[in-house]
Amino acid sequence: MNKVESDFLSHLANERNYSPLTIDSYRRDLDKFFKFLLKEDVKMDDVDLIIIRNFLTEELNSGVSKRSCKRRLSSLHHFYNYLLVNSYVRINPFDFITSPKTEKRIPHVMYSDEIEALLKANQERKDDLALRDQAILEVLYFCGVRASELVNIELSDINIRNRVIRIFGKGRKERMVPFTFQCANTLNKYLKESRPLLQSKNPLLVPYLFLNNRGQKLTTRGLEYILDKIEEKTGEYVNLHPHLLRHSFATELLSNGADLRVIQELLGHTSINTTQIYTHVSEEKVKKEYLSAHPRAKKD
């Protein structure tokens, strides 16, 4: 890693407050590009449209998806903006590059009857971790938070009386997310009955809301493991993962008339374009319901 790259990554961490995962993604994208420049014997400030197109062609020919290439170009565009601002280069050559078009993937969602079945099945569990897992499911679904956001919720971020959680999203951007009475009751019960038992396994006080079975801070990998175990313990195999519940949260709000801008704020999306994918999901639901319910919709 050269000094300029190191300074840029420090800038992302200290000034932009990017998460370690995002910074690592930038690092890998830059390393890939620098290896290409080294092979082509091109200096960083001599990059032009031809070099970028050759890099992109090599990536696509090696099996890298258009979606990954689009993300990599975005990282490099950001990096060269940093170089431009700090007078390392005179222009940003990535300003003139069009990213490869990718198909918009409509996210898979669970609808309200499926969610209710999952929550009910988990409530019937009798093991010691059932209540914690129920609280996790309800916060993911009723608040629509990301996995990284859920594991970083601290006890001081929750106001059960007013039914709101303070969430720190990407770039440490803060937002307030409300939750239902059902979620409030579950969280209150978890905090009184289940969490103290988990905390007692660890001599150090942990300020985070959700703990693992050793009383330590939950990680995103640990969260994925818990969701896998929920499927095993409930028998509800729905390919459960944090974003499935986040997608379901957004789709349910949209289907019930919530404004797209409100959903954008609740999800912590920077751009309304990211939120608009849920309009397509809702349209798919309408079509599905129509085909199953209308007597003349099916072929004779």
Coordinates of C-alpha atoms in Angstrom, one line a residue:
M1 CA 0.0 0.0 0.0
N2 CA 1.5 3.4 -1.0
K3 CA 1.2 6.5 1.1
V4 CA -1.5 8.2 -0.9
E5 CA -3.7 5.1 -0.7
S6 CA -3.0 4.9 3.1
D7 CA -3.9 8.6 3.5
F8 CA -7.2 8.1 1.5
L9 CA -8.3 5.2 3.6
S10 CA -7.5 7.2 6.8
H11 CA -9.6 10.0 5.3
L12 CA -12.5 7.6 4.9
A13 CA -12.2 6.3 8.5
N14 CA -11.5 9.6 10.3
E15 CA -13.3 12.2 8.3
R16 CA -16.1 10.3 6.5
N17 CA -16.7 7.9 9.4
Y18 CA -16.9 4.9 7.0
S19 CA -17.3 1.5 8.6
P20 CA -14.3 -0.9 8.6
L21 CA -16.1 -3.2 6.2
T22 CA -16.6 -0.3 3.7
I23 CA -13.0 0.8 4.0
D24 CA -11.8 -2.8 3.4
S25 CA -13.9 -2.9 0.3
Y26 CA -12.2 0.3 -0.9
R27 CA -8.8 -1.1 -0.1
R28 CA -9.4 -4.2 -2.2
D29 CA -10.7 -2.2 -5.1
L30 CA -7.7 0.1 -5.1
D31 CA -5.3 -2.8 -4.7
K32 CA -6.8 -4.4 -7.8
F33 CA -6.4 -1.3 -9.8
F34 CA -2.9 -0.6 -8.7
K35 CA -1.8 -4.1 -9.7
F36 CA -3.3 -3.5 -13.1
L37 CA -1.4 -0.2 -13.4
L38 CA 1.9 -1.9 -12.3
K39 CA 1.4 -4.6 -15.0
E40 CA 0.7 -1.9 -17.6
D41 CA 3.6 0.3 -16.4
V42 CA 1.3 3.3 -16.0
K43 CA 1.7 5.9 -13.3
M44 CA -1.3 6.9 -11.1
D45 CA -1.5 10.4 -12.6
D46 CA -1.2 9.2 -16.2
V47 CA -4.5 7.2 -16.0
D48 CA -6.8 8.1 -18.9
L49 CA -10.0 6.7 -20.6
I50 CA -8.1 4.1 -22.5
I51 CA -6.4 2.7 -19.4
I52 CA -9.8 2.6 -17.5
R53 CA -11.6 0.9 -20.3
N54 CA -8.8 -1.7 -20.6
F55 CA -9.0 -2.3 -16.9
L56 CA -12.8 -2.7 -17.1
T57 CA -12.5 -5.1 -20.1
E58 CA -10.0 -7.2 -18.2
E59 CA -12.2 -7.4 -15.2
L60 CA -15.3 -8.4 -17.2
N61 CA -13.3 -11.0 -19.2
S62 CA -12.0 -12.5 -16.0
G63 CA -15.6 -13.2 -14.8
V64 CA -16.1 -10.2 -12.6
S65 CA -19.8 -9.3 -12.6
K66 CA -21.1 -6.0 -14.0
R67 CA -22.4 -5.1 -10.5
S68 CA -18.9 -5.6 -9.0
C69 CA -17.3 -3.6 -11.8
K70 CA -19.8 -0.8 -11.2
R71 CA -18.9 -0.7 -7.4
R72 CA -15.2 -0.8 -8.2
L73 CA -15.5 2.2 -10.6
S74 CA -17.4 4.1 -7.9
S75 CA -14.5 3.4 -5.4
L76 CA -11.9 4.6 -7.9
H77 CA -14.0 7.7 -8.9
H78 CA -14.1 8.6 -5.2
F79 CA -10.3 8.0 -4.8
Y80 CA -9.5 10.2 -7.8
N81 CA -11.7 13.0 -6.5
Y82 CA -9.6 12.8 -3.3
L83 CA -6.4 13.0 -5.5
L84 CA -7.9 16.0 -7.4
V85 CA -8.8 17.9 -4.2
N86 CA -5.3 17.3 -2.8
S87 CA -3.6 18.3 -6.1
Y88 CA -2.1 14.9 -6.8
V89 CA -3.8 14.9 -10.3
R90 CA -5.2 17.7 -12.6
I91 CA -8.4 15.9 -13.6
N92 CA -10.5 13.0 -12.5
P93 CA -10.5 10.6 -15.5
F94 CA -13.4 8.6 -14.0
D95 CA -15.7 11.6 -14.5
F96 CA -15.9 10.6 -18.2
I97 CA -16.6 6.9 -17.7
T98 CA -20.1 5.4 -17.8
S99 CA -20.5 2.4 -15.5
P100 CA -21.7 -0.9 -17.1
K101 CA -25.5 -1.2 -17.0
T102 CA -26.8 -3.8 -14.5
E103 CA -30.2 -5.4 -14.1
K104 CA -32.1 -4.2 -11.1
R105 CA -32.6 -7.2 -8.8
I106 CA -36.0 -7.2 -7.0
P107 CA -35.3 -8.2 -3.4
H108 CA -37.0 -11.3 -2.0
V109 CA -39.4 -10.4 0.8
M110 CA -41.7 -12.1 3.4
Y111 CA -45.3 -10.9 3.6
S112 CA -47.2 -10.3 6.8
D113 CA -48.7 -13.8 7.1
E114 CA -45.2 -15.3 6.7
I115 CA -43.7 -13.0 9.3
E116 CA -46.5 -13.7 11.8
A117 CA -45.9 -17.5 11.3
L118 CA -42.2 -17.0 12.0
L119 CA -42.7 -14.9 15.1
K120 CA -45.3 -17.2 16.5
A121 CA -43.1 -20.3 15.9
N122 CA -40.2 -18.6 17.7
Q123 CA -42.4 -17.6 20.6
E124 CA -43.2 -21.3 21.2
R125 CA -39.5 -22.1 21.8
K126 CA -38.6 -23.0 25.4
D127 CA -34.8 -22.7 25.4
D128 CA -32.9 -19.9 27.2
L129 CA -32.1 -17.9 24.0
A130 CA -35.7 -17.8 22.7
L131 CA -36.5 -14.4 24.2
R132 CA -33.3 -12.8 22.9
D133 CA -33.9 -14.2 19.5
Q134 CA -37.5 -13.0 19.5
A135 CA -36.3 -9.5 20.3
I136 CA -33.8 -9.7 17.5
L137 CA -36.4 -10.7 15.0
E138 CA -38.8 -8.0 16.0
V139 CA -36.2 -5.2 15.9
L140 CA -35.1 -6.4 12.5
Y141 CA -38.6 -6.5 11.1
F142 CA -40.4 -3.7 13.0
C143 CA -37.4 -1.2 12.6
G144 CA -35.9 -2.3 9.3
V145 CA -32.4 -1.9 10.5
R146 CA -29.2 -3.3 8.9
A147 CA -27.3 -6.1 10.5
S148 CA -24.4 -3.8 11.3
E149 CA -26.8 -1.3 12.9
L150 CA -28.5 -3.9 15.0
V151 CA -25.3 -5.2 16.6
N152 CA -24.2 -1.7 17.4
I153 CA -27.3 -0.6 19.2
E154 CA -26.4 0.4 22.8
L155 CA -28.7 0.3 25.8
S156 CA -28.6 4.1 25.9
D157 CA -30.0 4.2 22.3
I158 CA -33.3 2.7 23.3
N159 CA -36.3 4.6 24.7
I160 CA -39.0 1.9 25.4
R161 CA -41.4 4.3 26.9
N162 CA -41.5 6.5 23.8
R163 CA -40.9 3.4 21.5
V164 CA -38.0 4.8 19.6
I165 CA -34.4 3.6 18.9
R166 CA -31.5 5.8 17.9
I167 CA -29.7 4.2 15.0
F168 CA -26.3 5.1 13.6
G169 CA -26.2 4.2 10.0
K170 CA -23.6 4.4 7.2
G171 CA -21.1 7.3 7.8
R172 CA -22.4 7.4 11.4
K173 CA -25.5 9.2 10.2
E174 CA -28.0 9.3 13.0
R175 CA -31.7 8.6 12.6
M176 CA -34.6 7.9 15.0
V177 CA -36.7 4.8 14.3
P178 CA -40.0 4.1 16.0
F179 CA -41.2 0.6 16.9
T180 CA -44.5 -1.1 17.8
F181 CA -46.1 -1.8 21.1
Q182 CA -45.4 -5.5 20.4
C183 CA -41.7 -4.8 19.9
A184 CA -41.6 -2.7 23.1
N185 CA -43.2 -5.4 25.2
T186 CA -40.7 -8.0 23.8
L187 CA -37.7 -5.7 24.4
N188 CA -38.9 -4.9 27.9
K189 CA -39.2 -8.6 28.7
Y190 CA -35.8 -9.3 27.2
L191 CA -34.1 -6.6 29.2
K192 CA -35.6 -7.8 32.4
E193 CA -35.4 -11.5 32.0
S194 CA -33.0 -12.7 29.3
R195 CA -30.2 -10.1 29.0
P196 CA -29.2 -10.1 32.7
L197 CA -28.6 -13.8 32.4
L198 CA -26.4 -13.4 29.4
Q199 CA -24.5 -10.4 30.9
S200 CA -23.8 -12.6 34.1
K201 CA -21.6 -14.8 31.9
N202 CA -19.2 -12.0 31.3
P203 CA -17.4 -10.2 34.2
L204 CA -17.1 -7.0 32.0
L205 CA -20.2 -4.8 31.6
V206 CA -21.2 -4.7 27.9
P207 CA -23.2 -1.6 26.8
Y208 CA -24.8 -3.1 23.8
L209 CA -28.4 -4.2 23.6
F210 CA -27.8 -7.7 22.1
L211 CA -25.3 -10.2 23.5
N212 CA -24.2 -13.6 22.4
N213 CA -24.5 -16.7 24.6
R214 CA -21.2 -15.8 26.3
G215 CA -22.4 -12.3 27.3
Q216 CA -20.2 -10.6 24.7
K217 CA -21.1 -8.0 22.0
L218 CA -23.0 -9.6 19.2
T219 CA -21.2 -9.5 15.7
T220 CA -22.8 -9.5 12.3
R221 CA -21.4 -13.1 11.7
G222 CA -22.9 -14.1 15.1
L223 CA -26.3 -12.6 14.0
E224 CA -26.3 -14.7 10.8
Y225 CA -25.6 -17.8 12.9
I226 CA -28.5 -16.9 15.2
L227 CA -30.9 -16.6 12.3
D228 CA -29.7 -19.9 10.9
K229 CA -30.4 -21.5 14.3
I230 CA -33.8 -19.8 14.5
E231 CA -34.8 -21.7 11.3
E232 CA -33.6 -25.0 12.7
K233 CA -35.4 -24.4 16.1
T234 CA -38.7 -23.3 14.6
G235 CA -38.8 -25.4 11.4
E236 CA -39.5 -22.2 9.4
Y237 CA -37.0 -22.4 6.6
V238 CA -37.4 -19.1 4.7
N239 CA -33.7 -18.3 3.9
L240 CA -33.7 -16.0 6.9
H241 CA -31.1 -13.2 6.9
P242 CA -31.1 -9.6 8.2
H243 CA -31.8 -8.0 4.8
L244 CA -34.8 -10.2 4.2
L245 CA -36.5 -8.7 7.2
R246 CA -35.3 -5.2 6.2
H247 CA -36.8 -5.7 2.7
S248 CA -40.0 -7.0 4.2
F249 CA -40.3 -4.0 6.6
A250 CA -40.0 -1.6 3.7
T251 CA -42.4 -3.5 1.4
E252 CA -45.0 -3.7 4.2
L253 CA -44.9 0.0 4.8
L254 CA -45.2 0.8 1.1
S255 CA -48.1 -1.7 0.6
N256 CA -50.0 0.1 3.4
G257 CA -49.6 3.5 2.0
A258 CA -46.4 5.0 3.6
D259 CA -44.8 7.8 1.7
L260 CA -41.6 6.8 -0.1
R261 CA -39.7 9.7 1.5
V262 CA -40.7 8.5 4.9
I263 CA -39.5 4.9 4.1
Q264 CA -36.2 6.4 2.8
E265 CA -35.7 8.2 6.1
L266 CA -36.6 5.1 8.2
L267 CA -34.2 2.9 6.2
G268 CA -31.4 5.5 6.3
H269 CA -31.0 5.6 2.5
T270 CA -29.0 8.6 1.2
S271 CA -30.8 8.5 -2.2
I272 CA -34.5 8.0 -3.0
N273 CA -33.4 5.9 -6.0
T274 CA -32.3 3.1 -3.6
T275 CA -35.7 3.1 -1.9
Q276 CA -37.6 3.0 -5.2
I277 CA -36.7 -0.7 -5.6
Y278 CA -39.5 -1.4 -3.2
T279 CA -42.1 0.0 -5.6
H280 CA -41.3 -2.8 -7.9
V281 CA -41.6 -5.3 -5.1
S282 CA -45.0 -3.9 -4.3
E283 CA -46.1 -4.2 -7.9
E284 CA -45.0 -7.8 -7.9
K285 CA -47.2 -8.4 -4.9
V286 CA -50.2 -6.8 -6.5
K287 CA -49.8 -8.9 -9.6
K288 CA -49.4 -12.1 -7.5
E289 CA -52.5 -11.3 -5.5
Y290 CA -54.5 -10.4 -8.6
L291 CA -53.6 -13.7 -10.4
S292 CA -54.5 -15.8 -7.3
A293 CA -57.7 -13.9 -6.5
H294 CA -59.4 -12.9 -9.8
P295 CA -61.7 -15.7 -11.2
R296 CA -60.8 -14.8 -14.8
A297 CA -57.1 -14.3 -14.3
K298 CA -56.2 -17.9 -14.8
K299 CA -56.1 -19.7 -18.1
D300 CA -58.9 -22.1 -18.8

